[in-house]
Amino acid sequence: MDMETISTFAKKLWCVKKQLIIFLTPLIFLPLLFGLPEKEGKCLYVVLLMAVFWCTEALPLAVTAMLPVCLFPTMGILQSKIVCPQYFLDTNFLFLSGLVMASAIEEWGLHRRIALKVLKIVGVKPAWLILGMMITSAFLSMWLSNTATTAMMLPIANAILESLFGDLATLKENCKLKDETEGEEWCRVLPHATSSDKDTKEIRTESEYQMKVWKGFMICIPYAASIGGTATLTGTAPNLILIGQLKSYFPECDLINFGSWFAFSFPLMVLFLILSWLWISFLYGGLNTRKQDERAQAERKAQAVIEDDYRKLGPINFAEGAIGFFFILFAVLLFTRDPKFVTGWSKFFNKGYVSDATTGVIIVSILFIFPSQKPSLSWWFDSRASNTSYVPLLSWRKAQECVPWNIILLLGGGFAMAKGCEESGLAAWLGSYLQPIAQVPPAVAVMFITAFVACFTEFASNTATIIIFLPVIAELAMFVNVNPLYFMIPATIGCSFAFMLPVSTPPNSIAFASGHLLVKDMVKTGFVMNILGILSVSLAINTWGRAMFSLETYPDWARQENMSSTVPHVQFPSVSPFNLTGL
């Protein structure tokens, strides 16, 4: 068989790779059904099957998420009446309410007004403009999806950059300029070089600097969007996976809600955002102060572009003002329901009856009723006066178009998988094999877990990553006698730190598709970003996180008698428990 035949055959295999994965993966994992304890082996089979399908996207993510509905009941792992409700827990409704609010904000352009206002304030010097881009992207992604935030911010960044540096195509051509001294060493010919030669080199050097700054702008936006999503429970799906699995696995744990999560993760987001800004500005020339006088005119032009775009928006209309009011009300009510460090408004209702989902659905329901135009009062008293047409702030058709329903199913699939891991005893069984980690100091274990999850999510979706690993991490924490939140919170945040590859997150892919970035740019920048993120999370969980959630003690809600009664528990060999005292 010659090389051409082999190459042709390989190409044909590549064309049908998804079909091969769907057909071969179940066969490859079949031995698990016979070589492991019955229920644990069956559940591990389903988990690995879903993990492979999620990582390779051989099936659409939402379709893979529905596999527990058919596989868990037919394989005797869970009854259908237990599996199906996992797809619409109250956590899913909280996520849905956040998505509906985001679609209303996008419908009336409030997000664009916020972005341009921030950029007007910070100015257009490269370092400050990068900071403005990052602050805006992070803030918006706390409420909108990371993908929508990136898609909106990149065109704004391009318009500003063209005002600062001119046309991108011309800039790229200038970077490739050759002069008459090309091929000789500049150190030898520079004393004899002509004025034209020196001008050519200067143009090329300046263009290369401007291209670096351009790359910095392009890369800071998706990174800031990923960082900002960690600050709120609704900001990214893994945060909701955490709270959903906590409710399922530890029913007595009520420490994590919108308010307490925000109080912990918002300072962490600010810290990481500042560190990221300094790193990106340093790497891409934003801190360079050379030729500031020559750039003053271009900066004034860029400032004029921002102000002109903002002026085109006109004054805030009734719909924008109404959306802004309900958006603030949405955030304030979620934050103050039960923030833990002070008494929340939920005390006025029966304990345990009102959740964050209740709050979110109440507010977004009003959006379908409240008018988008100021009602005409004169119409009631003057028969000749015309009435404004009634159009609500948000229509259901718009919500259907904007809400990514596949993510709702993906969340449900995660909760169903976690439930299967609990009831089958798989998580406990896997945790029993992690005994070597018991010998590692807890602070080091946190860094290891965060780093592992951050690396894994470079190649798989962050939602799939946390779905797969969170039950095992929870079992590991109980195995080594550590507060489960001490391991679970860093793992959840760490799976949003996917900065190194274009395929890691949709925002990375959008920025890479702009054509301004190379893979090596993302790897070089993202590697240090990952390190900064891991160190920031470790600092947060060992300082204010430890105080907020009492992480130095093993909580009563994590003891076996207070856990979900359906979860079978494995008796582990005794080990020396972790002690967080002295961290």
CSV table of N, CA and C in Angstrom, one decimal, residues 44-100:
chain,number,residue,atom,x,y,z
A,44,LEU,N,-20.2,5.1,35.4
A,44,LEU,CA,-19.0,5.5,34.9
A,44,LEU,C,-19.0,5.4,33.3
A,45,TYR,N,-19.6,4.3,32.9
A,45,TYR,CA,-19.8,4.1,31.4
A,45,TYR,C,-20.5,5.3,30.8
A,46,VAL,N,-21.6,5.7,31.4
A,46,VAL,CA,-22.4,6.8,30.9
A,46,VAL,C,-21.6,8.1,31.0
A,47,VAL,N,-21.0,8.4,32.1
A,47,VAL,CA,-20.2,9.6,32.3
A,47,VAL,C,-19.1,9.7,31.3
A,48,LEU,N,-18.3,8.7,31.1
A,48,LEU,CA,-17.2,8.7,30.1
A,48,LEU,C,-17.8,8.9,28.7
A,49,LEU,N,-18.9,8.2,28.4
A,49,LEU,CA,-19.5,8.4,27.1
A,49,LEU,C,-19.9,9.8,26.8
A,50,MET,N,-20.5,10.4,27.8
A,50,MET,CA,-20.9,11.9,27.7
A,50,MET,C,-19.7,12.8,27.6
A,51,ALA,N,-18.7,12.4,28.4
A,51,ALA,CA,-17.5,13.3,28.4
A,51,ALA,C,-16.8,13.3,27.1
A,52,VAL,N,-16.7,12.1,26.4
A,52,VAL,CA,-16.1,12.0,25.1
A,52,VAL,C,-16.9,12.8,24.1
A,53,PHE,N,-18.2,12.6,24.1
A,53,PHE,CA,-19.1,13.3,23.2
A,53,PHE,C,-19.1,14.8,23.4
A,54,TRP,N,-19.0,15.2,24.6
A,54,TRP,CA,-18.9,16.7,24.9
A,54,TRP,C,-17.6,17.2,24.4
A,55,CYS,N,-16.5,16.5,24.7
A,55,CYS,CA,-15.1,17.1,24.4
A,55,CYS,C,-14.9,17.1,22.8
A,56,THR,N,-15.5,16.1,22.2
A,56,THR,CA,-15.3,16.0,20.7
A,56,THR,C,-16.4,16.7,19.9
A,57,GLU,N,-17.5,17.0,20.6
A,57,GLU,CA,-18.7,17.5,20.0
A,57,GLU,C,-19.2,16.6,18.8
A,58,ALA,N,-19.0,15.3,19.0
A,58,ALA,CA,-19.5,14.3,18.0
A,58,ALA,C,-21.0,14.5,17.9
A,59,LEU,N,-21.7,14.7,19.0
A,59,LEU,CA,-23.1,15.1,19.0
A,59,LEU,C,-23.2,16.5,19.5
A,60,PRO,N,-24.3,17.2,19.1
A,60,PRO,CA,-24.5,18.5,19.7
A,60,PRO,C,-24.5,18.5,21.2
A,61,LEU,N,-23.9,19.5,21.9
A,61,LEU,CA,-23.8,19.5,23.3
A,61,LEU,C,-25.1,19.2,24.0
A,62,ALA,N,-26.2,19.8,23.5
A,62,ALA,CA,-27.5,19.7,24.1
A,62,ALA,C,-28.0,18.2,24.0
A,63,VAL,N,-27.8,17.6,22.8
A,63,VAL,CA,-28.2,16.2,22.6
A,63,VAL,C,-27.5,15.3,23.6
A,64,THR,N,-26.2,15.5,23.7
A,64,THR,CA,-25.4,14.7,24.7
A,64,THR,C,-26.0,14.9,26.1
A,65,ALA,N,-26.4,16.1,26.4
A,65,ALA,CA,-26.9,16.4,27.8
A,65,ALA,C,-28.2,15.6,28.0
A,66,MET,N,-28.9,15.2,27.0
A,66,MET,CA,-30.2,14.5,27.2
A,66,MET,C,-30.0,13.0,27.3
A,67,LEU,N,-28.7,12.5,27.1
A,67,LEU,CA,-28.5,11.0,27.2
A,67,LEU,C,-28.9,10.4,28.6
A,68,PRO,N,-28.7,11.1,29.7
A,68,PRO,CA,-29.1,10.5,31.0
A,68,PRO,C,-30.6,10.1,31.0
A,69,VAL,N,-31.4,10.9,30.2
A,69,VAL,CA,-32.9,10.6,30.2
A,69,VAL,C,-33.2,9.2,29.7
A,70,CYS,N,-32.4,8.8,28.7
A,70,CYS,CA,-32.6,7.4,28.1
A,70,CYS,C,-31.7,6.4,28.7
A,71,LEU,N,-30.4,6.7,29.1
A,71,LEU,CA,-29.5,5.7,29.6
A,71,LEU,C,-29.6,5.4,31.1
A,72,PHE,N,-29.8,6.4,31.9
A,72,PHE,CA,-29.9,6.1,33.3
A,72,PHE,C,-31.1,5.1,33.7
A,73,PRO,N,-32.3,5.4,33.2
A,73,PRO,CA,-33.4,4.4,33.5
A,73,PRO,C,-33.2,3.1,32.9
A,74,THR,N,-32.8,3.0,31.6
A,74,THR,CA,-32.7,1.7,30.9
A,74,THR,C,-31.5,0.8,31.5
A,75,MET,N,-30.5,1.5,32.1
A,75,MET,CA,-29.4,0.7,32.7
A,75,MET,C,-29.6,0.5,34.2
A,76,GLY,N,-30.7,0.9,34.7
A,76,GLY,CA,-31.0,0.7,36.1
A,76,GLY,C,-30.2,1.6,37.1
A,77,ILE,N,-29.8,2.7,36.6
A,77,ILE,CA,-29.0,3.7,37.5
A,77,ILE,C,-30.0,4.6,38.2
A,78,LEU,N,-30.9,5.2,37.5
A,78,LEU,CA,-31.9,6.1,38.2
A,78,LEU,C,-33.3,5.9,37.5
A,79,GLN,N,-34.3,6.1,38.3
A,79,GLN,CA,-35.7,6.1,37.7
A,79,GLN,C,-35.9,7.4,36.8
A,80,SER,N,-36.7,7.2,35.8
A,80,SER,CA,-37.0,8.3,34.9
A,80,SER,C,-37.6,9.5,35.7
A,81,LYS,N,-38.4,9.2,36.6
A,81,LYS,CA,-39.1,10.3,37.4
A,81,LYS,C,-38.1,11.1,38.3
A,82,ILE,N,-36.9,10.5,38.5
A,82,ILE,CA,-35.9,11.2,39.2
A,82,ILE,C,-35.0,12.0,38.3
A,83,VAL,N,-34.7,11.4,37.1
A,83,VAL,CA,-33.8,12.1,36.2
A,83,VAL,C,-34.4,13.3,35.5
A,84,CYS,N,-35.7,13.2,35.0
A,84,CYS,CA,-36.3,14.3,34.3
A,84,CYS,C,-36.4,15.6,35.0
A,85,PRO,N,-36.8,15.6,36.3
A,85,PRO,CA,-36.9,16.9,37.0
A,85,PRO,C,-35.6,17.6,37.1
A,86,GLN,N,-34.5,17.0,37.0
A,86,GLN,CA,-33.2,17.6,37.1
A,86,GLN,C,-33.0,18.7,36.0
A,87,TYR,N,-33.7,18.6,34.9
A,87,TYR,CA,-33.5,19.4,33.8
A,87,TYR,C,-34.2,20.8,34.0
A,88,PHE,N,-35.0,21.0,35.0
A,88,PHE,CA,-35.6,22.3,35.3
A,88,PHE,C,-35.7,22.5,36.8
A,89,LEU,N,-34.6,22.5,37.5
A,89,LEU,CA,-34.5,22.9,38.9
A,89,LEU,C,-34.6,24.4,39.0
A,90,ASP,N,-34.7,24.9,40.2
A,90,ASP,CA,-34.9,26.4,40.4
A,90,ASP,C,-33.6,27.1,39.9
A,91,THR,N,-32.5,26.4,39.9
A,91,THR,CA,-31.2,27.0,39.4
A,91,THR,C,-31.3,27.3,37.9
A,92,ASN,N,-32.0,26.4,37.2
A,92,ASN,CA,-32.2,26.6,35.8
A,92,ASN,C,-33.1,27.9,35.5
A,93,PHE,N,-34.1,28.1,36.4
A,93,PHE,CA,-34.9,29.2,36.3
A,93,PHE,C,-34.2,30.5,36.6
A,94,LEU,N,-33.2,30.5,37.6
A,94,LEU,CA,-32.4,31.6,37.8
A,94,LEU,C,-31.6,32.0,36.6
A,95,PHE,N,-31.0,31.0,36.0
A,95,PHE,CA,-30.2,31.2,34.8
A,95,PHE,C,-31.1,31.7,33.6
A,96,LEU,N,-32.3,31.2,33.5
A,96,LEU,CA,-33.2,31.6,32.5
A,96,LEU,C,-33.6,33.1,32.7
A,97,SER,N,-33.8,33.5,33.9
A,97,SER,CA,-34.2,34.9,34.2
A,97,SER,C,-33.1,35.8,33.8
A,98,GLY,N,-31.8,35.4,34.1
A,98,GLY,CA,-30.7,36.2,33.7
A,98,GLY,C,-30.5,36.3,32.2
A,99,LEU,N,-30.8,35.3,31.5
A,99,LEU,CA,-30.8,35.3,30.0
A,99,LEU,C,-31.9,36.2,29.4
A,100,VAL,N,-33.0,36.2,30.0
A,100,VAL,CA,-34.1,37.0,29.5
A,100,VAL,C,-33.8,38.5,29.8
